Every structure is written in structure tokens, then in C-alpha cells.
mmCIF file of C-alpha atoms in Angstrom:
data_model
loop_
_atom_site.group_PDB
_atom_site.id
_atom_site.type_symbol
_atom_site.label_atom_id
_atom_site.label_comp_id
_atom_site.label_asym_id
_atom_site.label_seq_id
_atom_site.Cartn_x
_atom_site.Cartn_y
_atom_site.Cartn_z
ATOM 1 C CA UNK A 1292 3.070 -36.877 7.360
ATOM 2 C CA UNK A 1293 2.846 -34.524 5.041
ATOM 3 C CA UNK A 1294 0.982 -36.860 2.440
ATOM 4 C CA UNK A 1295 -1.994 -37.259 5.060
ATOM 5 C CA UNK A 1296 -3.194 -34.008 5.403
ATOM 6 C CA UNK A 1297 -2.499 -32.277 2.228
ATOM 7 C CA UNK A 1298 -5.448 -32.347 0.588
ATOM 8 C CA UNK A 1299 -7.078 -31.036 3.900
ATOM 9 C CA UNK A 1300 -4.871 -28.027 4.399
ATOM 10 C CA UNK A 1301 -6.629 -24.635 3.642
ATOM 11 C CA UNK A 1302 -3.726 -22.065 4.916
ATOM 12 C CA UNK A 1303 -0.455 -22.406 4.978
ATOM 13 C CA UNK A 1304 2.204 -20.348 6.108
ATOM 14 C CA UNK A 1305 5.930 -20.750 5.735
ATOM 15 C CA UNK A 1306 8.510 -18.512 7.381
ATOM 16 C CA UNK A 1307 12.352 -18.818 6.793
ATOM 17 C CA UNK A 1308 13.080 -16.171 9.622
ATOM 18 C CA UNK A 1309 12.951 -19.032 12.292
ATOM 19 C CA UNK A 1310 13.917 -21.498 9.554
ATOM 20 C CA UNK A 1311 16.580 -23.823 11.022
ATOM 21 C CA UNK A 1312 19.490 -24.152 8.547
ATOM 22 C CA UNK A 1313 20.641 -28.014 8.012
ATOM 23 C CA UNK A 1314 24.236 -28.968 8.540
ATOM 24 C CA UNK A 1315 26.344 -29.030 4.860
ATOM 25 C CA UNK A 1316 23.108 -26.504 3.568
ATOM 26 C CA UNK A 1317 24.771 -23.280 2.150
ATOM 27 C CA UNK A 1318 23.261 -20.217 3.737
ATOM 28 C CA UNK A 1319 22.495 -18.862 0.037
ATOM 29 C CA UNK A 1320 19.858 -21.129 -0.776
ATOM 30 C CA UNK A 1321 19.032 -22.313 2.146
ATOM 31 C CA UNK A 1322 15.177 -21.951 1.861
ATOM 32 C CA UNK A 1323 15.129 -24.177 -1.934
ATOM 33 C CA UNK A 1324 15.634 -27.587 -1.007
ATOM 34 C CA UNK A 1325 12.008 -27.236 0.777
ATOM 35 C CA UNK A 1326 10.525 -25.230 -1.552
ATOM 36 C CA UNK A 1327 11.802 -26.949 -4.505
ATOM 37 C CA UNK A 1328 11.988 -30.525 -2.770
ATOM 38 C CA UNK A 1329 9.317 -33.767 -3.803
ATOM 39 C CA UNK A 1330 7.885 -33.500 -0.073
ATOM 40 C CA UNK A 1331 6.164 -30.299 -1.676
ATOM 41 C CA UNK A 1332 5.785 -31.144 -5.614
ATOM 42 C CA UNK A 1333 4.022 -34.604 -4.781
ATOM 43 C CA UNK A 1334 1.188 -33.341 -3.163
ATOM 44 C CA UNK A 1335 -1.780 -31.229 -4.810
ATOM 45 C CA UNK A 1336 -3.297 -28.786 -2.123
ATOM 46 C CA UNK A 1337 -6.285 -29.144 -3.658
ATOM 47 C CA UNK A 1338 -8.206 -27.222 -0.445
ATOM 48 C CA UNK A 1339 -5.256 -24.521 0.048
ATOM 49 C CA UNK A 1340 -6.732 -21.022 -0.622
ATOM 50 C CA UNK A 1341 -4.581 -18.510 1.630
ATOM 51 C CA UNK A 1342 -0.523 -19.350 0.918
ATOM 52 C CA UNK A 1343 2.041 -17.031 2.877
ATOM 53 C CA UNK A 1344 5.540 -17.265 2.198
ATOM 54 C CA UNK A 1345 8.653 -15.784 3.832
ATOM 55 C CA UNK A 1346 12.157 -15.581 2.894
ATOM 56 C CA UNK A 1347 14.491 -12.951 4.808
ATOM 57 C CA UNK A 1348 17.282 -11.232 3.298
ATOM 58 C CA UNK A 1349 19.861 -12.819 5.972
ATOM 59 C CA UNK A 1350 18.579 -16.372 5.069
ATOM 60 C CA UNK A 1351 18.767 -16.505 1.104
ATOM 61 C CA UNK A 1352 21.481 -14.722 -0.803
ATOM 62 C CA UNK A 1353 21.013 -15.664 -4.225
ATOM 63 C CA UNK A 1354 22.698 -13.098 -5.633
ATOM 64 C CA UNK A 1355 22.787 -12.983 -9.183
ATOM 65 C CA UNK A 1356 20.806 -16.612 -9.882
ATOM 66 C CA UNK A 1357 17.356 -16.667 -10.737
ATOM 67 C CA UNK A 1358 15.069 -19.560 -8.982
ATOM 68 C CA UNK A 1359 11.640 -20.919 -9.971
ATOM 69 C CA UNK A 1360 9.828 -22.618 -7.725
ATOM 70 C CA UNK A 1361 6.761 -23.998 -9.200
ATOM 71 C CA UNK A 1362 5.355 -26.299 -5.734
ATOM 72 C CA UNK A 1363 2.327 -24.249 -5.168
ATOM 73 C CA UNK A 1364 1.346 -24.303 -9.111
ATOM 74 C CA UNK A 1365 -1.434 -26.622 -9.128
ATOM 75 C CA UNK A 1366 -3.648 -25.250 -6.416
ATOM 76 C CA UNK A 1367 -7.088 -24.817 -7.945
ATOM 77 C CA UNK A 1368 -8.447 -23.328 -5.281
ATOM 78 C CA UNK A 1369 -5.753 -20.979 -4.025
ATOM 79 C CA UNK A 1370 -7.297 -17.402 -3.775
ATOM 80 C CA UNK A 1371 -4.433 -15.343 -1.231
ATOM 81 C CA UNK A 1372 -1.175 -15.047 -1.216
ATOM 82 C CA UNK A 1373 1.274 -13.056 0.925
ATOM 83 C CA UNK A 1374 4.882 -13.082 -0.396
ATOM 84 C CA UNK A 1375 7.513 -11.604 1.649
ATOM 85 C CA UNK A 1376 11.092 -13.006 -0.365
ATOM 86 C CA UNK A 1377 13.553 -10.655 0.510
ATOM 87 C CA UNK A 1378 15.652 -11.626 -1.474
ATOM 88 C CA UNK A 1379 13.923 -10.578 -4.880
ATOM 89 C CA UNK A 1380 15.175 -13.624 -7.127
ATOM 90 C CA UNK A 1381 12.785 -16.299 -6.294
ATOM 91 C CA UNK A 1382 9.946 -16.468 -9.346
ATOM 92 C CA UNK A 1383 6.961 -18.551 -8.227
ATOM 93 C CA UNK A 1384 4.868 -20.012 -10.342
ATOM 94 C CA UNK A 1385 1.196 -20.074 -8.962
ATOM 95 C CA UNK A 1386 -2.162 -19.903 -10.258
ATOM 96 C CA UNK A 1387 -2.186 -16.464 -10.933
ATOM 97 C CA UNK A 1388 -5.331 -16.382 -13.230
ATOM 98 C CA UNK A 1389 -7.458 -17.253 -9.932
ATOM 99 C CA UNK A 1390 -5.945 -14.852 -7.207
ATOM 100 C CA UNK A 1391 -8.308 -12.447 -5.920
ATOM 101 C CA UNK A 1392 -5.897 -11.260 -3.227
ATOM 102 C CA UNK A 1393 -1.747 -10.674 -3.426
ATOM 103 C CA UNK A 1394 0.495 -8.654 -1.069
ATOM 104 C CA UNK A 1395 4.100 -9.161 -2.194
ATOM 105 C CA UNK A 1396 7.639 -7.409 -2.034
ATOM 106 C CA UNK A 1397 9.193 -10.245 -3.646
ATOM 107 C CA UNK A 1398 8.618 -12.970 -6.044
ATOM 108 C CA UNK A 1399 9.562 -11.128 -9.383
ATOM 109 C CA UNK A 1400 7.092 -8.325 -8.511
ATOM 110 C CA UNK A 1401 7.052 -8.133 -12.355
ATOM 111 C CA UNK A 1402 6.550 -11.399 -13.152
ATOM 112 C CA UNK A 1403 3.573 -11.347 -10.591
ATOM 113 C CA UNK A 1404 1.661 -7.942 -12.268
ATOM 114 C CA UNK A 1405 2.089 -9.520 -15.888
ATOM 115 C CA UNK A 1406 -0.006 -12.588 -14.865
ATOM 116 C CA UNK A 1407 -2.820 -11.190 -12.693
ATOM 117 C CA UNK A 1408 -6.016 -11.926 -14.107
ATOM 118 C CA UNK A 1409 -8.872 -11.818 -11.400
ATOM 119 C CA UNK A 1410 -7.626 -9.407 -8.736
ATOM 120 C CA UNK A 1411 -9.688 -7.326 -6.524
ATOM 121 C CA UNK A 1412 -7.110 -6.294 -3.610
ATOM 122 C CA UNK A 1413 -3.519 -5.743 -4.885
ATOM 123 C CA UNK A 1414 -0.436 -4.765 -2.394
ATOM 124 C CA UNK A 1415 2.934 -3.898 -3.862
ATOM 125 C CA UNK A 1416 5.708 -3.171 -1.248
ATOM 126 C CA UNK A 1417 8.330 -1.710 -3.045
ATOM 127 C CA UNK A 1418 10.566 -1.126 0.218
ATOM 128 C CA UNK A 1419 9.257 -3.592 2.543
ATOM 129 C CA UNK A 1420 10.646 -3.607 6.528
ATOM 130 C CA UNK A 1421 12.784 -6.230 6.612
ATOM 131 C CA UNK A 1422 12.129 -9.449 8.376
ATOM 132 C CA UNK A 1423 15.699 -9.395 9.137
ATOM 133 C CA UNK A 1424 17.951 -6.919 10.946
ATOM 134 C CA UNK A 1425 19.875 -7.009 7.522
ATOM 135 C CA UNK A 1426 18.529 -4.396 5.145
ATOM 136 C CA UNK A 1427 17.285 -6.216 1.873
ATOM 137 C CA UNK A 1428 18.446 -4.838 -2.124
ATOM 138 C CA UNK A 1429 16.199 -2.548 -3.816
ATOM 139 C CA UNK A 1430 13.790 -4.480 -5.869
ATOM 140 C CA UNK A 1431 15.045 -5.320 -9.613
ATOM 141 C CA UNK A 1432 12.236 -5.290 -12.076
ATOM 142 C CA UNK A 1433 13.661 -7.669 -14.997
ATOM 143 C CA UNK A 1434 10.267 -6.507 -17.260
ATOM 144 C CA UNK A 1435 8.193 -3.443 -17.849
ATOM 145 C CA UNK A 1436 5.321 -4.435 -15.153
ATOM 146 C CA UNK A 1437 1.739 -3.991 -17.474
ATOM 147 C CA UNK A 1438 -1.404 -5.209 -15.442
ATOM 148 C CA UNK A 1439 -3.634 -7.203 -17.838
ATOM 149 C CA UNK A 1440 -6.753 -6.430 -19.429
ATOM 150 C CA UNK A 1441 -9.008 -8.922 -17.155
ATOM 151 C CA UNK A 1442 -7.484 -7.839 -14.225
ATOM 152 C CA UNK A 1443 -8.269 -4.136 -14.939
ATOM 153 C CA UNK A 1444 -12.185 -5.571 -15.093
ATOM 154 C CA UNK A 1445 -12.047 -7.266 -11.513
ATOM 155 C CA UNK A 1446 -9.472 -4.841 -9.550
ATOM 156 C CA UNK A 1447 -10.958 -3.082 -6.435
ATOM 157 C CA UNK A 1448 -8.510 -1.955 -4.498
ATOM 158 C CA UNK A 1449 -4.565 -0.901 -4.630
ATOM 159 C CA UNK A 1450 -2.197 -0.343 -2.254
ATOM 160 C CA UNK A 1451 1.328 0.886 -3.037
ATOM 161 C CA UNK A 1452 4.276 1.595 -0.405
ATOM 162 C CA UNK A 1453 6.618 3.041 -2.720
ATOM 163 C CA UNK A 1454 9.631 4.908 -0.461
ATOM 164 C CA UNK A 1455 13.010 5.236 -2.325
ATOM 165 C CA UNK A 1456 11.454 3.525 -5.082
ATOM 166 C CA UNK A 1457 12.325 4.830 -8.637
ATOM 167 C CA UNK A 1458 9.411 5.989 -10.446
ATOM 168 C CA UNK A 1459 10.791 7.659 -13.420
ATOM 169 C CA UNK A 1460 12.187 4.106 -14.509
ATOM 170 C CA UNK A 1461 9.718 3.041 -17.296
ATOM 171 C CA UNK A 1462 9.652 -1.053 -15.952
ATOM 172 C CA UNK A 1463 8.022 0.574 -12.757
ATOM 173 C CA UNK A 1464 6.096 3.191 -13.338
ATOM 174 C CA UNK A 1465 4.124 1.585 -15.916
ATOM 175 C CA UNK A 1466 2.218 -0.220 -13.011
ATOM 176 C CA UNK A 1467 0.799 3.107 -12.417
ATOM 177 C CA UNK A 1468 0.544 4.207 -16.186
ATOM 178 C CA UNK A 1469 -1.417 1.387 -17.119
ATOM 179 C CA UNK A 1470 -3.641 1.069 -14.330
ATOM 180 C CA UNK A 1471 -7.075 1.797 -16.487
ATOM 181 C CA UNK A 1472 -9.268 -0.012 -13.664
ATOM 182 C CA UNK A 1473 -12.448 1.166 -13.483
ATOM 183 C CA UNK A 1474 -13.799 -0.419 -11.297
ATOM 184 C CA UNK A 1475 -11.111 0.843 -8.484
ATOM 185 C CA UNK A 1476 -12.683 1.999 -5.400
ATOM 186 C CA UNK A 1477 -9.946 2.177 -2.698
ATOM 187 C CA UNK A 1478 -6.335 3.806 -3.605
ATOM 188 C CA UNK A 1479 -3.998 3.460 -0.785
ATOM 189 C CA UNK A 1480 -0.318 5.320 -1.292
ATOM 190 C CA UNK A 1481 2.461 4.771 1.606
ATOM 191 C CA UNK A 1482 5.418 5.560 2.588
ATOM 192 C CA UNK A 1483 6.872 7.777 0.384
ATOM 193 C CA UNK A 1484 7.734 11.924 -0.068
ATOM 194 C CA UNK A 1485 4.851 14.226 -1.044
ATOM 195 C CA UNK A 1486 6.553 14.680 -4.793
ATOM 196 C CA UNK A 1487 6.631 10.787 -5.358
ATOM 197 C CA UNK A 1488 3.211 10.752 -4.054
ATOM 198 C CA UNK A 1489 1.795 13.464 -6.369
ATOM 199 C CA UNK A 1490 3.703 11.980 -9.311
ATOM 200 C CA UNK A 1491 2.177 8.820 -9.023
ATOM 201 C CA UNK A 1492 -1.265 9.847 -8.935
ATOM 202 C CA UNK A 1493 -0.390 12.346 -12.142
ATOM 203 C CA UNK A 1494 0.337 8.775 -14.067
ATOM 204 C CA UNK A 1495 -2.827 6.891 -13.083
ATOM 205 C CA UNK A 1496 -4.985 7.049 -15.461
ATOM 206 C CA UNK A 1497 -8.222 9.125 -15.177
ATOM 207 C CA UNK A 1498 -10.470 6.222 -15.531
ATOM 208 C CA UNK A 1499 -9.452 4.649 -12.580
ATOM 209 C CA UNK A 1500 -9.423 7.867 -10.405
ATOM 210 C CA UNK A 1501 -12.901 9.122 -11.272
ATOM 211 C CA UNK A 1502 -14.711 6.158 -9.298
ATOM 212 C CA UNK A 1503 -12.426 6.328 -6.336
ATOM 213 C CA UNK A 1504 -14.558 6.226 -3.164
ATOM 214 C CA UNK A 1505 -11.685 5.840 -0.853
ATOM 215 C CA UNK A 1506 -7.959 7.877 -1.120
ATOM 216 C CA UNK A 1507 -5.488 6.797 1.705
ATOM 217 C CA UNK A 1508 -2.014 8.451 1.411
ATOM 218 C CA UNK A 1509 0.657 8.453 3.759
ATOM 219 C CA UNK A 1510 3.467 11.114 3.776
ATOM 220 C CA UNK A 1511 6.999 10.647 5.021
ATOM 221 C CA UNK A 1512 8.445 13.193 6.901
ATOM 222 C CA UNK A 1513 10.841 15.295 4.724
ATOM 223 C CA UNK A 1514 13.796 17.440 5.029
ATOM 224 C CA UNK A 1515 13.830 20.768 3.644
ATOM 225 C CA UNK A 1516 15.769 19.458 0.939
ATOM 226 C CA UNK A 1517 12.514 18.166 -0.519
ATOM 227 C CA UNK A 1518 10.440 20.521 -0.049
ATOM 228 C CA UNK A 1519 10.660 21.445 -4.178
ATOM 229 C CA UNK A 1520 7.505 20.274 -5.909
ATOM 230 C CA UNK A 1521 3.897 20.880 -7.079
ATOM 231 C CA UNK A 1522 2.118 23.659 -5.832
ATOM 232 C CA UNK A 1523 -1.826 24.393 -4.607
ATOM 233 C CA UNK A 1524 -2.688 24.736 -7.703
ATOM 234 C CA UNK A 1525 -1.413 21.379 -8.948
ATOM 235 C CA UNK A 1526 -3.212 19.688 -6.069
ATOM 236 C CA UNK A 1527 -6.576 21.345 -7.066
ATOM 237 C CA UNK A 1528 -6.423 19.697 -10.796
ATOM 238 C CA UNK A 1529 -4.878 16.803 -9.116
ATOM 239 C CA UNK A 1530 -8.509 16.846 -6.594
ATOM 240 C CA UNK A 1531 -10.721 17.528 -9.363
ATOM 241 C CA UNK A 1532 -9.888 14.286 -10.902
ATOM 242 C CA UNK A 1533 -11.348 12.195 -8.303
ATOM 243 C CA UNK A 1534 -15.149 13.299 -7.846
ATOM 244 C CA UNK A 1535 -16.812 10.531 -6.281
ATOM 245 C CA UNK A 1536 -14.608 10.115 -3.441
ATOM 246 C CA UNK A 1537 -15.721 9.585 0.077
ATOM 247 C CA UNK A 1538 -13.320 9.151 1.864
ATOM 248 C CA UNK A 1539 -9.953 11.218 2.527
ATOM 249 C CA UNK A 1540 -6.748 10.002 4.246
ATOM 250 C CA UNK A 1541 -3.924 12.796 4.392
ATOM 251 C CA UNK A 1542 -0.701 13.630 6.358
ATOM 252 C CA UNK A 1543 2.289 15.071 5.887
ATOM 253 C CA UNK A 1544 3.138 17.683 3.405
ATOM 254 C CA UNK A 1545 0.850 16.132 0.832
ATOM 255 C CA UNK A 1546 -1.884 16.565 3.157
ATOM 256 C CA UNK A 1547 -1.330 20.331 3.398
ATOM 257 C CA UNK A 1548 -0.958 20.966 0.309
ATOM 258 C CA UNK A 1549 -4.577 19.065 -0.112
ATOM 259 C CA UNK A 1550 -5.930 20.736 2.799
ATOM 260 C CA UNK A 1551 -4.926 24.381 0.890
ATOM 261 C CA UNK A 1552 -6.662 23.057 -2.336
ATOM 262 C CA UNK A 1553 -10.081 21.820 -1.037
ATOM 263 C CA UNK A 1554 -10.474 24.966 1.145
ATOM 264 C CA UNK A 1555 -9.816 26.940 -1.620
ATOM 265 C CA UNK A 1556 -11.857 25.830 -4.385
ATOM 266 C CA UNK A 1557 -15.499 25.271 -4.074
ATOM 267 C CA UNK A 1558 -16.946 21.963 -5.658
ATOM 268 C CA UNK A 1559 -13.848 19.990 -5.058
ATOM 269 C CA UNK A 1560 -14.272 15.801 -4.022
ATOM 270 C CA UNK A 1561 -18.027 16.697 -3.549
ATOM 271 C CA UNK A 1562 -19.519 13.227 -2.274
ATOM 272 C CA UNK A 1563 -16.657 13.888 0.516
ATOM 273 C CA UNK A 1564 -18.138 12.501 3.908
ATOM 274 C CA UNK A 1565 -15.220 11.502 5.842
ATOM 275 C CA UNK A 1566 -11.764 14.009 6.529
ATOM 276 C CA UNK A 1567 -8.859 12.207 8.218
ATOM 277 C CA UNK A 1568 -6.152 13.504 9.200
ATOM 278 C CA UNK A 1569 -3.051 12.942 11.502
ATOM 279 C CA UNK A 1570 -2.201 15.078 14.427
ATOM 280 C CA UNK A 1571 0.513 16.927 13.384
ATOM 281 C CA UNK A 1572 -1.263 17.991 10.130
ATOM 282 C CA UNK A 1573 -4.586 18.985 12.132
ATOM 283 C CA UNK A 1574 -1.991 21.111 14.688
ATOM 284 C CA UNK A 1575 -0.671 23.029 11.579
ATOM 285 C CA UNK A 1576 -3.414 23.436 9.376
ATOM 286 C CA UNK A 1577 -6.304 23.800 11.688
ATOM 287 C CA UNK A 1578 -7.272 26.851 10.259
ATOM 288 C CA UNK A 1579 -7.994 24.944 6.693
ATOM 289 C CA UNK A 1580 -9.634 21.937 8.025
ATOM 290 C CA UNK A 1581 -12.269 24.276 10.113
ATOM 291 C CA UNK A 1582 -12.767 26.271 6.638
ATOM 292 C CA UNK A 1583 -13.439 23.449 4.869
ATOM 293 C CA UNK A 1584 -15.660 21.893 7.757
ATOM 294 C CA UNK A 1585 -17.311 25.258 7.530
ATOM 295 C CA UNK A 1586 -18.291 25.054 3.846
ATOM 296 C CA UNK A 1587 -19.507 21.555 4.083
ATOM 297 C CA UNK A 1588 -20.969 21.045 7.162
ATOM 298 C CA UNK A 1589 -24.487 20.041 5.709
ATOM 299 C CA UNK A 1590 -22.390 16.692 4.257
ATOM 300 C CA UNK A 1591 -19.486 16.099 5.836
ATOM 301 C CA UNK A 1592 -19.701 13.197 8.307
ATOM 302 C CA UNK A 1593 -16.731 13.684 10.500
ATOM 303 C CA UNK A 1594 -13.496 14.640 10.634
ATOM 304 C CA UNK A 1595 -11.001 11.982 12.137
ATOM 305 C CA UNK A 1596 -7.652 12.422 14.140
ATOM 306 C CA UNK A 1597 -5.315 9.153 13.838
ATOM 307 C CA UNK A 1598 -3.279 9.892 17.318
ATOM 308 C CA UNK A 1599 -2.790 5.875 17.400
ATOM 309 C CA UNK A 1600 -0.547 5.957 14.437
ATOM 310 C CA UNK A 1601 1.183 9.128 15.236
ATOM 311 C CA UNK A 1602 4.764 9.405 15.406
ATOM 312 C CA UNK A 1603 4.549 12.149 17.962
ATOM 313 C CA UNK A 1604 1.516 11.050 20.378
ATOM 314 C CA UNK A 1605 1.839 7.298 19.398
ATOM 315 C CA UNK A 1606 -1.652 6.475 20.912
ATOM 316 C CA UNK A 1607 -1.682 9.247 23.777
ATOM 317 C CA UNK A 1608 -4.918 10.825 23.247
ATOM 318 C CA UNK A 1609 -5.129 12.727 26.301
ATOM 319 C CA UNK A 1610 -1.602 14.340 25.437
ATOM 320 C CA UNK A 1611 -3.214 15.499 22.146
ATOM 321 C CA UNK A 1612 -6.473 16.772 23.338
ATOM 322 C CA UNK A 1613 -4.171 19.040 26.058
ATOM 323 C CA UNK A 1614 -1.985 20.299 23.203
ATOM 324 C CA UNK A 1615 -4.695 21.029 20.791
ATOM 325 C CA UNK A 1616 -6.536 22.468 23.325
ATOM 326 C CA UNK A 1617 -3.535 25.077 23.725
ATOM 327 C CA UNK A 1618 -3.469 28.878 23.072
ATOM 328 C CA UNK A 1619 -2.581 28.420 19.355
ATOM 329 C CA UNK A 1620 -4.812 26.207 18.094
ATOM 330 C CA UNK A 1621 -7.922 26.214 20.677
ATOM 331 C CA UNK A 1622 -10.147 28.600 18.736
ATOM 332 C CA UNK A 1623 -10.042 26.978 15.777
ATOM 333 C CA UNK A 1624 -10.699 23.389 17.706
ATOM 334 C CA UNK A 1625 -13.721 24.178 19.182
ATOM 335 C CA UNK A 1626 -14.954 25.488 16.044
ATOM 336 C CA UNK A 1627 -14.445 22.403 14.622
ATOM 337 C CA UNK A 1628 -16.302 20.504 17.087
ATOM 338 C CA UNK A 1629 -18.831 22.365 16.881
ATOM 339 C CA UNK A 1630 -19.213 22.101 13.242
ATOM 340 C CA UNK A 1631 -18.977 18.622 12.515
ATOM 341 C CA UNK A 1632 -18.731 15.191 14.031
ATOM 342 C CA UNK A 1633 -14.663 14.820 15.324
ATOM 343 C CA UNK A 1634 -13.308 11.731 16.293
ATOM 344 C CA UNK A 1635 -9.947 10.862 18.098
ATOM 345 C CA UNK A 1636 -8.726 7.738 16.969
#
């Protein structure tokens, strides 16, 4: 029985993707009888440190009804929370002041951000891959997302996945504008077009960017219609705001402009030790990578090529090495390997 083990549970995961709805229970609210049940409310999970909840859109269509779940409000040791709540209607009441690691795509993102007081690692997925075959609706933000002063003092790592996220809406973009996190060391932006990525970074205050040690940017494939946007000069100014950067991982059109900025401007990111690119970017701009490596041969520790996540090679290292050694790029590739250690991952 739950009552016999509740106080000893350290990690709890509830995934409604495999939930079998009881007879007579409305599909729209099927997860709620359990989450709001006395079964959970009447037990204090005093040892719980990690909580993972997943509610697919296909298993809980709450429409315009906002639901409050407080079954895990009194968990004194809770530090890590993962919320994949695709209905975007459930407000989870948790001891947010104690949480250090938060991975969330729903569960009222605005409510979560406004409550955090002691986070170290926050991953906000504004457009997640669905748990089910049905596409969940866009994430609605009911209030302006603002980081608390206490949270900004402890925040070390922030990750945003923001494809199709409306960065111009005040309720959402304040997430970036209010990120005055002087202790921030790792920033990851993923699954967005070049212009969106650039705009997000321009919104983030200098105090957060100037101490960054690692920047990871994943740029989506773009159509010709998406190619209007910032120029190399703008990227020079952007990269100049990150003087402490030691590790840089880039791809796509965003990476193309960053490489041009680094190759054409002496002194940008002087502490950079590791440059990571995807093979498509390296093949397109191998000359710029070589130019940068030549200038930084005394300080650049390695260039890494991420074949494992490539949409072209899908981990096929031998195929990549065959292509990069072809007539179009062989000369640059040979010089790059001679200049710095190159790791194909």
C-alpha cells in the first residue's frame, strides 16, 4: 500500500501516456482523479527528492478549465522536478522555493518562473515534442514571466527550446529581459530560426552574458523566406558581450554568422578553448573555421564535429570523413587537423 512506502520514496514518476482510463471517467479530466485524490493528498512524501509528471494532450483535454494540483506541496526534500504537461492548464503547487532543477513545458510556465527562488538548472521547453501523436496547443502564458531576485543569485544553467514561440509578446520575452543572472555559466538555446535566436540573445542582459562559460545554440533548417535578418556586424557586437566564453557549440545559419564574426574580428571570445560545429556547418564554412583556428592555435584546445546528431549523417562518421576529404574541402580539412586537435563525435 502507498501509505506503507510513501515516506521512503525518493523518486516518483507518473506518466499518463500509458494510463488506462477507468470506465466512466471523462477523457478530458482523466488524469485529475489521481493527481487530486486523497490517496496522494493524505501522504507526506518526506523523502521525495525527484518528481516526474507527464500528461499528454491526448489524455487530458482540459480546454478552458484551469486545474490546481497540490498533492506534492508538502515535500520538504523535493529538489528536482520534470513537468511534461501538454494541456498547459494544470497549475502544480510545489515547494518551488526549494527546487534546484526544473524541466518544464507546461504546468503553467509563468507560474513556475515567478515562484522559483533557489534554482541552479532550468530547462523551459516552449514547443516540446509531443508525448502522443496529437499536437498539443501553443503554450498560453497567463501572466508576465519574471525571475525572482533570489533565483537570479543561484541560477547556473538555463536552457530554452523555443521553436515557434512568440518572442515579441511581453508575457514571454520578459523571461529573457529579466534574466539578470550574474552567476549564469551555461546557456542553451535550441530549435529556433536564426533571427529568433539572435533576438533572444539581444534581450538577455549583459550581466548574464558577460560571465558565460558555455553557449550552445541549435539553429533549425530555414527556408529562403526566413533568410532576412541580422548581419555579420550585428553578430560581432553580440559575441563581444561574452568575453568569458570557453565553449561554443553552433549550427545552421546562426553558426554561419558567428564563424564570420570570429574570423573577421581579432579578440572576440579570447578565452574560447572548444569550438563545436555540426558537419553541415563545417562543410559550408570550413575556410572560416580554419581561419579562426589559425589565429587561435595557441589557445584553442579542440574543434569538435557533432556527427552523432547530424540530420545528414546520423552518426555515420566514416561517411562524413569521406565527404570532408573530397575535393571541395580536403585542403581546408587537412590544414584544420594540422592546426588543432579535431574530434569527430
